[in-house]
Coordinates of C-alpha atoms in Angstrom, one line a residue:
X18 CA 14.9 4.9 -1.9
X19 CA 14.8 8.7 -1.7
X20 CA 17.3 8.8 -4.6
X21 CA 14.7 7.3 -6.9
X22 CA 11.7 9.4 -5.8
X23 CA 10.8 12.6 -7.6
X24 CA 7.7 14.8 -7.2
X25 CA 6.0 13.3 -10.2
X26 CA 6.9 9.7 -9.5
X27 CA 4.3 7.6 -7.6
X28 CA 5.9 5.1 -5.2
X29 CA 3.9 3.2 -2.6
X30 CA 4.7 1.0 0.3
X31 CA 2.4 -1.2 2.5
X32 CA 0.0 0.9 4.5
X33 CA 0.0 3.8 2.0
X34 CA -3.4 5.0 0.7
X35 CA -4.0 3.3 -2.6
X36 CA -1.4 0.6 -2.1
X37 CA -3.9 -2.3 -2.2
X38 CA -5.8 -0.8 -5.1
X39 CA -2.5 -0.6 -7.1
X40 CA -2.0 -4.3 -6.6
X41 CA -5.5 -5.3 -7.8
X42 CA -5.7 -7.1 -11.1
X43 CA -7.8 -9.5 -13.1
X44 CA -6.5 -12.6 -11.2
X45 CA -8.0 -12.6 -7.6
X46 CA -6.9 -16.1 -6.5
X47 CA -3.3 -15.2 -5.6
X48 CA -2.1 -12.3 -3.4
X49 CA 1.0 -10.2 -4.1
X50 CA 3.2 -8.9 -1.3
X51 CA 5.8 -6.5 -2.7
X52 CA 7.7 -4.2 -0.4
X53 CA 7.5 -1.4 -2.8
X54 CA 5.3 -0.5 -5.8
X55 CA 6.5 1.9 -8.5
X56 CA 3.5 3.1 -10.5
X57 CA 5.2 3.8 -13.7
X58 CA 4.1 6.5 -16.2
X59 CA 7.2 6.3 -18.4
X60 CA 10.2 4.2 -19.4
X61 CA 12.3 6.4 -17.2
X62 CA 10.1 5.4 -14.2
X63 CA 10.6 1.8 -15.1
X64 CA 14.4 2.3 -15.3
X65 CA 14.4 4.0 -11.9
X66 CA 12.4 1.1 -10.3
X67 CA 14.8 -1.5 -11.8
X68 CA 17.8 0.5 -10.7
X69 CA 16.4 0.7 -7.1
X70 CA 15.7 -3.0 -7.1
X71 CA 19.2 -3.8 -8.3
X72 CA 20.8 -1.5 -5.7
X73 CA 18.9 -3.3 -2.9
X74 CA 19.2 -6.8 -4.4
X75 CA 15.4 -7.2 -4.6
X76 CA 13.4 -9.3 -7.1
X77 CA 11.3 -7.4 -9.7
X78 CA 7.9 -8.1 -11.1
X79 CA 5.8 -6.0 -13.6
X80 CA 2.0 -5.9 -13.9
X81 CA -0.2 -4.3 -16.5
X82 CA -3.7 -6.0 -16.2
X83 CA -3.0 -8.7 -13.6
X84 CA -4.2 -11.6 -15.7
X85 CA -1.0 -13.5 -14.8
X86 CA 0.4 -12.2 -11.6
X87 CA 4.2 -11.6 -11.3
X88 CA 4.8 -13.7 -8.1
X89 CA 8.5 -12.7 -8.3
X90 CA 7.5 -9.4 -6.7
X91 CA 6.9 -10.9 -3.3
X92 CA 9.2 -9.2 -0.8
X93 CA 10.5 -7.0 -3.6
X94 CA 9.6 -4.4 -6.2
X95 CA 6.4 -4.4 -8.3
X96 CA 6.3 -2.1 -11.3
X97 CA 2.7 -1.4 -12.4
X98 CA 2.4 -0.2 -16.0
X99 CA -1.3 0.4 -16.5
X100 CA -0.7 4.2 -16.9
X101 CA 1.6 3.5 -19.8
X102 CA -1.3 3.1 -22.3
X103 CA -0.3 5.0 -25.5
X104 CA -1.2 3.3 -28.8
X105 CA 0.3 4.7 -32.1
X106 CA -0.7 3.2 -35.5
X107 CA 1.4 3.7 -38.6
X108 CA -1.0 2.6 -41.3
X109 CA 1.5 2.9 -44.1
X110 CA 3.9 0.6 -42.4
X111 CA 1.1 -1.7 -41.2
X112 CA 2.5 -1.4 -37.6
X113 CA 1.5 -0.3 -34.2
X114 CA 3.5 0.8 -31.2
X115 CA 2.1 -0.1 -27.8
X116 CA 3.2 0.8 -24.4
X117 CA 3.5 -1.7 -21.6
X118 CA 0.0 -1.1 -20.1
X119 CA -2.0 -1.3 -23.3
X120 CA -4.9 -3.7 -23.6
X121 CA -5.8 -5.5 -26.8
X122 CA -9.2 -3.7 -27.0
X123 CA -7.3 -0.4 -27.5
X124 CA -5.2 -1.8 -30.3
X125 CA -8.2 -3.3 -32.1
X126 CA -10.0 0.0 -31.9
X127 CA -7.0 2.0 -33.1
X128 CA -6.3 -0.3 -36.1
X129 CA -9.9 -0.7 -37.3
X130 CA -10.2 2.6 -39.2
X131 CA -7.4 1.5 -41.4
X132 CA -8.7 -1.9 -42.3
X133 CA -6.0 -3.5 -40.2
X134 CA -6.0 -5.9 -37.2
X135 CA -3.6 -7.0 -34.5
X136 CA -2.9 -10.6 -33.7
X137 CA -4.8 -10.4 -30.4
X138 CA -6.2 -13.2 -28.4
X139 CA -9.8 -14.0 -27.5
X140 CA -10.1 -11.7 -24.5
X141 CA -9.9 -7.9 -25.3
X142 CA -8.9 -7.0 -21.7
X143 CA -5.6 -8.9 -21.8
X144 CA -2.4 -6.8 -21.8
X145 CA -0.8 -6.7 -25.3
X146 CA 2.8 -6.7 -24.2
X147 CA 2.9 -9.7 -21.8
X148 CA 0.7 -11.7 -24.1
X149 CA 3.1 -11.1 -27.0
X150 CA 6.2 -11.8 -24.9
X151 CA 4.7 -15.2 -24.0
X152 CA 4.2 -16.0 -27.7
X153 CA 0.6 -14.8 -28.3
X154 CA -1.7 -17.5 -29.6
X155 CA -4.4 -15.5 -31.2
X156 CA -7.8 -16.0 -32.9
X157 CA -6.2 -15.9 -36.4
X158 CA -3.1 -17.9 -35.4
X159 CA -3.1 -20.6 -38.0
X160 CA -3.3 -17.9 -40.7
X161 CA -0.6 -15.5 -39.4
X162 CA 1.3 -17.3 -36.7
X163 CA 2.1 -16.1 -33.2
X164 CA 1.9 -12.4 -32.2
X165 CA 5.6 -12.7 -31.3
X166 CA 6.4 -13.5 -34.9
X167 CA 5.3 -10.0 -36.0
X168 CA 7.2 -7.9 -33.5
X169 CA 9.6 -5.4 -35.1
X170 CA 11.3 -3.8 -32.1
X171 CA 11.3 -4.0 -28.3
X172 CA 12.1 -1.3 -25.8
X173 CA 13.2 -3.0 -22.6
X174 CA 14.9 -2.1 -19.3
X175 CA 17.4 -4.7 -18.4
X176 CA 18.8 -5.5 -14.9
X177 CA 21.5 -2.8 -15.3
X178 CA 18.8 -0.2 -15.4
X179 CA 19.5 0.6 -19.1
X180 CA 16.7 1.2 -21.6
X181 CA 17.5 -0.6 -24.8
X182 CA 15.9 -0.5 -28.2
X183 CA 16.4 -3.9 -29.7
X184 CA 15.5 -5.3 -33.1
X185 CA 16.4 -8.5 -35.0
X186 CA 19.2 -6.5 -36.6
X187 CA 20.5 -4.7 -33.5
X188 CA 24.2 -4.0 -33.8
X189 CA 26.9 -2.1 -31.9
X190 CA 25.3 -3.1 -28.6
X191 CA 26.7 -6.5 -27.7
X192 CA 24.2 -9.3 -27.9
X193 CA 21.1 -7.2 -28.3
X194 CA 19.9 -9.0 -31.4
X195 CA 20.1 -12.2 -29.4
X196 CA 18.2 -10.5 -26.6
X197 CA 15.4 -9.7 -29.1
X198 CA 15.2 -13.4 -29.9
X199 CA 14.9 -14.3 -26.2
X200 CA 12.4 -11.7 -25.2
X201 CA 9.9 -13.0 -27.8
X202 CA 8.7 -16.3 -26.3
X203 CA 10.9 -16.0 -23.2
X204 CA 8.4 -13.8 -21.4
X205 CA 9.4 -11.2 -18.8
X206 CA 12.4 -13.1 -17.5
X207 CA 15.1 -10.9 -19.1
X208 CA 13.8 -7.4 -18.3
X209 CA 10.8 -5.1 -18.2
X210 CA 9.5 -4.3 -21.6
X211 CA 8.2 -0.7 -21.9
X212 CA 7.1 -0.7 -25.6
X213 CA 6.7 -3.0 -28.6
X214 CA 6.3 -2.3 -32.3
X215 CA 4.2 -5.0 -33.8
X216 CA 3.1 -5.6 -37.3
X217 CA -0.6 -5.5 -38.2
X218 CA -2.5 -7.6 -40.7
X219 CA -4.9 -6.5 -43.5
X220 CA -8.0 -8.0 -42.0
X221 CA -11.2 -5.9 -41.7
X222 CA -13.8 -8.6 -41.6
X223 CA -13.8 -12.3 -40.9
X224 CA -16.2 -15.3 -40.6
X225 CA -16.4 -16.6 -37.1
X226 CA -18.4 -17.4 -34.0
X227 CA -19.2 -20.6 -32.2
X228 CA -21.5 -23.7 -32.4
X229 CA -22.6 -24.8 -28.9
X230 CA -24.1 -28.2 -28.0
X231 CA -25.6 -29.5 -24.8
X232 CA -23.0 -31.9 -23.4
X233 CA -25.8 -34.0 -21.7
X234 CA -27.5 -34.5 -25.0
X235 CA -24.5 -34.8 -27.3
X236 CA -21.8 -37.1 -26.2
X237 CA -18.8 -34.8 -25.6
X238 CA -16.3 -37.5 -26.7
X239 CA -18.2 -38.1 -29.9
X240 CA -18.3 -34.3 -30.5
X241 CA -14.5 -34.1 -29.9
X242 CA -13.9 -37.0 -32.3
X243 CA -16.0 -35.2 -35.0
X244 CA -14.0 -32.0 -34.3
X245 CA -10.6 -33.8 -34.6
X246 CA -11.6 -35.4 -37.9
X247 CA -12.9 -32.0 -39.2
X248 CA -9.6 -30.2 -38.4
X249 CA -7.8 -32.5 -40.8
X250 CA -9.9 -31.2 -43.6
X251 CA -9.7 -27.4 -43.1
X252 CA -7.2 -25.0 -44.8
X253 CA -4.3 -23.5 -42.8
X254 CA -6.1 -20.2 -42.6
X255 CA -8.9 -21.5 -40.5
X256 CA -8.3 -21.2 -36.7
X257 CA -10.5 -23.1 -34.3
X258 CA -10.8 -24.5 -30.8
X259 CA -13.0 -27.0 -28.9
X260 CA -14.3 -26.1 -25.5
X261 CA -16.1 -27.9 -22.7
X262 CA -17.6 -25.8 -19.9
X263 CA -20.0 -26.7 -17.1
X264 CA -21.9 -23.4 -16.9
X265 CA -23.3 -22.4 -13.5
X266 CA -26.9 -21.6 -13.1
X267 CA -26.4 -17.8 -12.5
X268 CA -28.2 -14.7 -13.9
X269 CA -25.0 -13.4 -15.5
X270 CA -25.3 -16.1 -18.2
X271 CA -27.8 -16.3 -21.1
X272 CA -30.9 -18.4 -20.0
X273 CA -30.1 -21.1 -22.6
X274 CA -26.7 -21.8 -21.1
X275 CA -27.5 -21.7 -17.4
X276 CA -26.8 -25.0 -15.6
X277 CA -25.8 -26.8 -18.8
X278 CA -22.6 -28.6 -19.7
X279 CA -21.7 -26.7 -22.9
X280 CA -19.5 -28.2 -25.5
X281 CA -18.6 -25.8 -28.3
X282 CA -16.4 -25.2 -31.4
X283 CA -15.1 -21.7 -31.9
X284 CA -14.0 -20.6 -35.4
X285 CA -12.2 -17.6 -36.9
X286 CA -11.5 -17.4 -40.6
X287 CA -10.5 -14.4 -42.8
X288 CA -11.5 -16.2 -46.0
X289 CA -14.6 -16.1 -48.2
X290 CA -16.0 -19.6 -47.8
X291 CA -16.4 -20.0 -44.1
X292 CA -19.9 -21.2 -44.1
X293 CA -19.0 -24.1 -46.4
X294 CA -16.0 -25.1 -44.3
X295 CA -17.9 -25.3 -41.0
X296 CA -21.0 -27.1 -42.5
X297 CA -19.8 -30.5 -41.3
X298 CA -19.7 -29.4 -37.7
X299 CA -23.5 -29.0 -37.8
X300 CA -23.8 -32.8 -38.0
X301 CA -22.4 -33.2 -34.5
X302 CA -26.0 -32.9 -33.1
X303 CA -28.7 -30.5 -32.0
X304 CA -27.3 -27.0 -31.8
X305 CA -27.8 -25.2 -28.5
X306 CA -26.5 -21.9 -29.8
X307 CA -25.1 -20.7 -33.2
X308 CA -23.3 -17.4 -33.5
X309 CA -21.4 -18.2 -36.7
X310 CA -21.5 -15.3 -39.1
X311 CA -19.5 -12.7 -41.1
X312 CA -18.5 -9.9 -38.8
X313 CA -16.2 -6.8 -38.6
X314 CA -12.9 -7.6 -36.9
X315 CA -13.9 -5.4 -34.0
X316 CA -16.6 -7.9 -33.1
X317 CA -14.1 -10.8 -32.9
X318 CA -14.3 -10.6 -29.1
X319 CA -17.7 -12.2 -29.3
X320 CA -16.3 -15.5 -30.8
X321 CA -15.2 -16.7 -27.3
X322 CA -17.1 -14.2 -25.1
X323 CA -14.5 -14.6 -22.4
X324 CA -15.5 -13.3 -18.9
X325 CA -14.4 -9.7 -18.4
X326 CA -14.7 -9.6 -14.6
X327 CA -11.9 -10.3 -12.2
X328 CA -12.0 -13.8 -10.7
X329 CA -9.8 -16.5 -9.2
X330 CA -8.3 -19.3 -11.3
X331 CA -5.5 -21.8 -11.6
X332 CA -4.4 -23.5 -14.8
X333 CA -1.9 -25.3 -16.9
X334 CA -1.6 -26.7 -20.4
X335 CA -0.2 -29.4 -22.6
X336 CA 1.1 -29.1 -26.2
X337 CA 0.3 -32.3 -27.9
X338 CA 2.0 -34.1 -30.8
X339 CA -1.5 -35.5 -31.7
X340 CA -5.0 -35.5 -30.3
X341 CA -5.8 -38.9 -28.8
X342 CA -9.6 -38.7 -28.4
X343 CA -9.8 -41.5 -25.8
X344 CA -7.2 -39.9 -23.6
X345 CA -8.8 -36.5 -23.9
X346 CA -12.1 -38.2 -23.1
X347 CA -10.6 -39.2 -19.8
X348 CA -9.6 -35.6 -19.2
X349 CA -13.1 -34.5 -20.0
X350 CA -14.5 -37.0 -17.5
X351 CA -12.3 -35.6 -14.8
X352 CA -13.2 -32.0 -15.5
X353 CA -16.9 -32.4 -16.5
X354 CA -20.1 -31.5 -14.7
X355 CA -19.7 -34.3 -12.2
X356 CA -16.4 -32.9 -10.9
X357 CA -16.5 -31.5 -7.4
X358 CA -15.5 -28.1 -8.7
X359 CA -15.8 -26.2 -12.0
X360 CA -13.2 -26.6 -14.8
X361 CA -12.9 -25.0 -18.2
X362 CA -11.2 -27.0 -20.9
X363 CA -10.1 -25.6 -24.3
X364 CA -8.4 -27.5 -27.1
X365 CA -6.7 -25.3 -29.7
X366 CA -5.9 -26.6 -33.2
X367 CA -2.3 -25.6 -34.0
X368 CA -0.3 -26.0 -37.1
X369 CA -0.5 -23.8 -40.2
X370 CA 1.6 -20.6 -39.8
X371 CA 2.3 -21.6 -36.1
X372 CA 4.5 -24.4 -37.3
X373 CA 6.8 -22.1 -39.4
X374 CA 10.2 -21.5 -37.8
X375 CA 10.8 -17.9 -36.8
X376 CA 13.7 -16.0 -35.2
X377 CA 12.4 -16.0 -31.7
X378 CA 12.2 -18.2 -28.6
X379 CA 8.6 -19.4 -29.1
X380 CA 8.9 -23.2 -28.6
X381 CA 7.0 -26.4 -29.6
X382 CA 6.1 -25.3 -33.1
X383 CA 5.7 -28.9 -34.1
X384 CA 2.7 -29.3 -31.8
X385 CA -0.6 -30.2 -33.3
X386 CA -3.0 -29.3 -30.5
X387 CA -2.9 -27.3 -27.2
X388 CA -5.0 -28.5 -24.3
X389 CA -5.7 -25.8 -21.7
X390 CA -7.4 -26.5 -18.3
X391 CA -8.6 -23.8 -15.8
X392 CA -9.9 -24.6 -12.4
X393 CA -10.2 -23.5 -8.8
X394 CA -7.2 -22.4 -6.7
X395 CA -7.6 -24.7 -3.7
X396 CA -5.4 -27.8 -3.3
X397 CA -7.9 -30.5 -4.3
X398 CA -9.0 -28.6 -7.4
X399 CA -5.3 -28.2 -8.5
X400 CA -4.6 -31.9 -7.9
X401 CA -7.5 -32.9 -10.0
X402 CA -6.5 -30.6 -12.8
X403 CA -3.0 -32.1 -13.0
X404 CA -4.6 -35.6 -12.9
X405 CA -6.6 -34.6 -15.9
X406 CA -3.5 -33.3 -17.8
X407 CA -1.7 -36.6 -16.9
X408 CA -4.2 -38.4 -19.1
X409 CA -2.6 -36.8 -22.2
X410 CA 1.0 -37.1 -21.0
X411 CA 2.1 -39.7 -23.5
X412 CA 1.4 -37.2 -26.3
X413 CA 2.6 -34.1 -24.4
X414 CA 5.7 -32.4 -25.8
X415 CA 5.6 -29.3 -23.6
X416 CA 3.6 -26.6 -21.9
X417 CA 2.6 -23.0 -23.0
X418 CA 4.0 -20.1 -21.0
X419 CA 0.9 -17.9 -21.4
X420 CA -1.3 -20.6 -20.0
X421 CA 0.7 -21.6 -16.9
X422 CA -1.4 -19.8 -14.2
X423 CA -0.7 -19.7 -10.5
X424 CA 2.0 -21.6 -8.6
X425 CA 2.2 -24.2 -11.4
X426 CA 3.9 -21.5 -13.6
X427 CA 6.9 -21.1 -11.3
X428 CA 8.8 -23.9 -12.9
X429 CA 10.3 -23.9 -16.4
X430 CA 9.8 -27.6 -16.7
X431 CA 8.3 -28.3 -20.1
X432 CA 8.0 -24.7 -21.2
X433 CA 10.9 -25.0 -23.6
X434 CA 12.8 -27.7 -25.5
X435 CA 16.3 -28.3 -24.2
X436 CA 18.0 -26.2 -26.9
X437 CA 15.8 -23.2 -26.4
X438 CA 16.1 -23.4 -22.6
X439 CA 19.9 -23.6 -22.8
X440 CA 20.0 -20.5 -25.1
X441 CA 17.7 -18.6 -22.7
X442 CA 19.9 -19.5 -19.8
X443 CA 22.9 -18.1 -21.6
X444 CA 21.0 -14.8 -22.1
X445 CA 20.0 -14.8 -18.5
X446 CA 23.6 -15.1 -17.4
X447 CA 24.5 -12.0 -19.6
X448 CA 21.6 -9.7 -19.0
X449 CA 20.4 -10.7 -15.5
X450 CA 23.1 -12.6 -13.7
X451 CA 21.6 -11.7 -10.3
X452 CA 18.2 -13.0 -11.3
X453 CA 16.2 -9.9 -10.6
X454 CA 13.5 -10.9 -13.0
X455 CA 11.8 -14.2 -12.0
X456 CA 8.3 -13.7 -13.4
X457 CA 6.6 -17.1 -13.0
X458 CA 9.7 -19.2 -13.8
X459 CA 13.4 -19.3 -13.7
X460 CA 15.7 -20.3 -16.6
X461 CA 18.9 -19.2 -15.0
X462 CA 21.9 -21.5 -15.3
X463 CA 21.8 -22.3 -11.6
X464 CA 18.2 -23.4 -11.7
X465 CA 19.3 -26.3 -13.9
X466 CA 22.6 -27.2 -12.3

């Protein structure tokens, strides 16, 4: 390893001061056990780490924020990228360049002075690069599509230790245009991405927020049925989700939510008639909390108000061809306030720009809804979570890579349609035949033999 260490390169092994702190991330439910940590400050550091792993035949994982842990790093090499946090906005081109460790909050802040916005998700602390490589289902997704749909170039270190700059029109470098296709939607299974150039959208303000109801006063299934009917009436530019959360009685929550089973609808709309469009939702029942309003895009983080503190969680998802309310009602019964542990359910309305074919590997664009379930990390909690998702299996066409948390994300089953998986396997055989990169799942040819 001495060949890969320089005076300005931080390399840590178990027992070194700072080793455990370097591993820490947002997800606390699963422990990583790499043999070596490369704390990267540059693309050259990443290339050196990959070259070392390849020379030793070790698996490689990369971590920015630790929302989804790279379990491939166990017994191998972990590359931490949190120090690579440069954001550069080109307002004239409506684009932003983000390094591997950048969080969405940084991009939102950098784009706001120009009246532009990125296609970020609901949680500002999530890493922009990993989110985008997994597709990137954002708060304005039905209007603009997936974040991956707006990527213009990718800088990536492949298993040969080479830093490549790939675009949809890459030429003179073998199959690099095909590599561009596979990286966007294929996740971190083909290399370590060091930088992305992503298009921005001209959104300075939007109408959004949430309507919350007490799930012990308003029947959650009736609320879901009203929501499903409402989604059939809204324009493609309106993005929304339905959530069901048994809130614990803890001081960290607002008093009106403590100890309640909160059923809510979250909305984001860049148009001018948002209040008229959401009016039917107010007929669901007595409102527990109402935060719907016009807001600057920088305040969009308040629509979902996702927790920003590290914690443990396990989760999975189901992309649905349609929303069968009775089946989802069974799912809600299994994950509601009477469950032995706490679960968070969110149902995203898909369609709109998400359904448009794009030159990338983001799958299941024909899906109409996405059901996401989060729960505890112990065995019984996981088993119940999968029982709940089994209720919607007849309408399930796949899973979403970005919402396959924990051990359940180690399999590629359902993440891709057969054609996309075969194409990704072909890329794997070209760019990573030794399978160095195994972040969360494996689409190598041998894995499907």
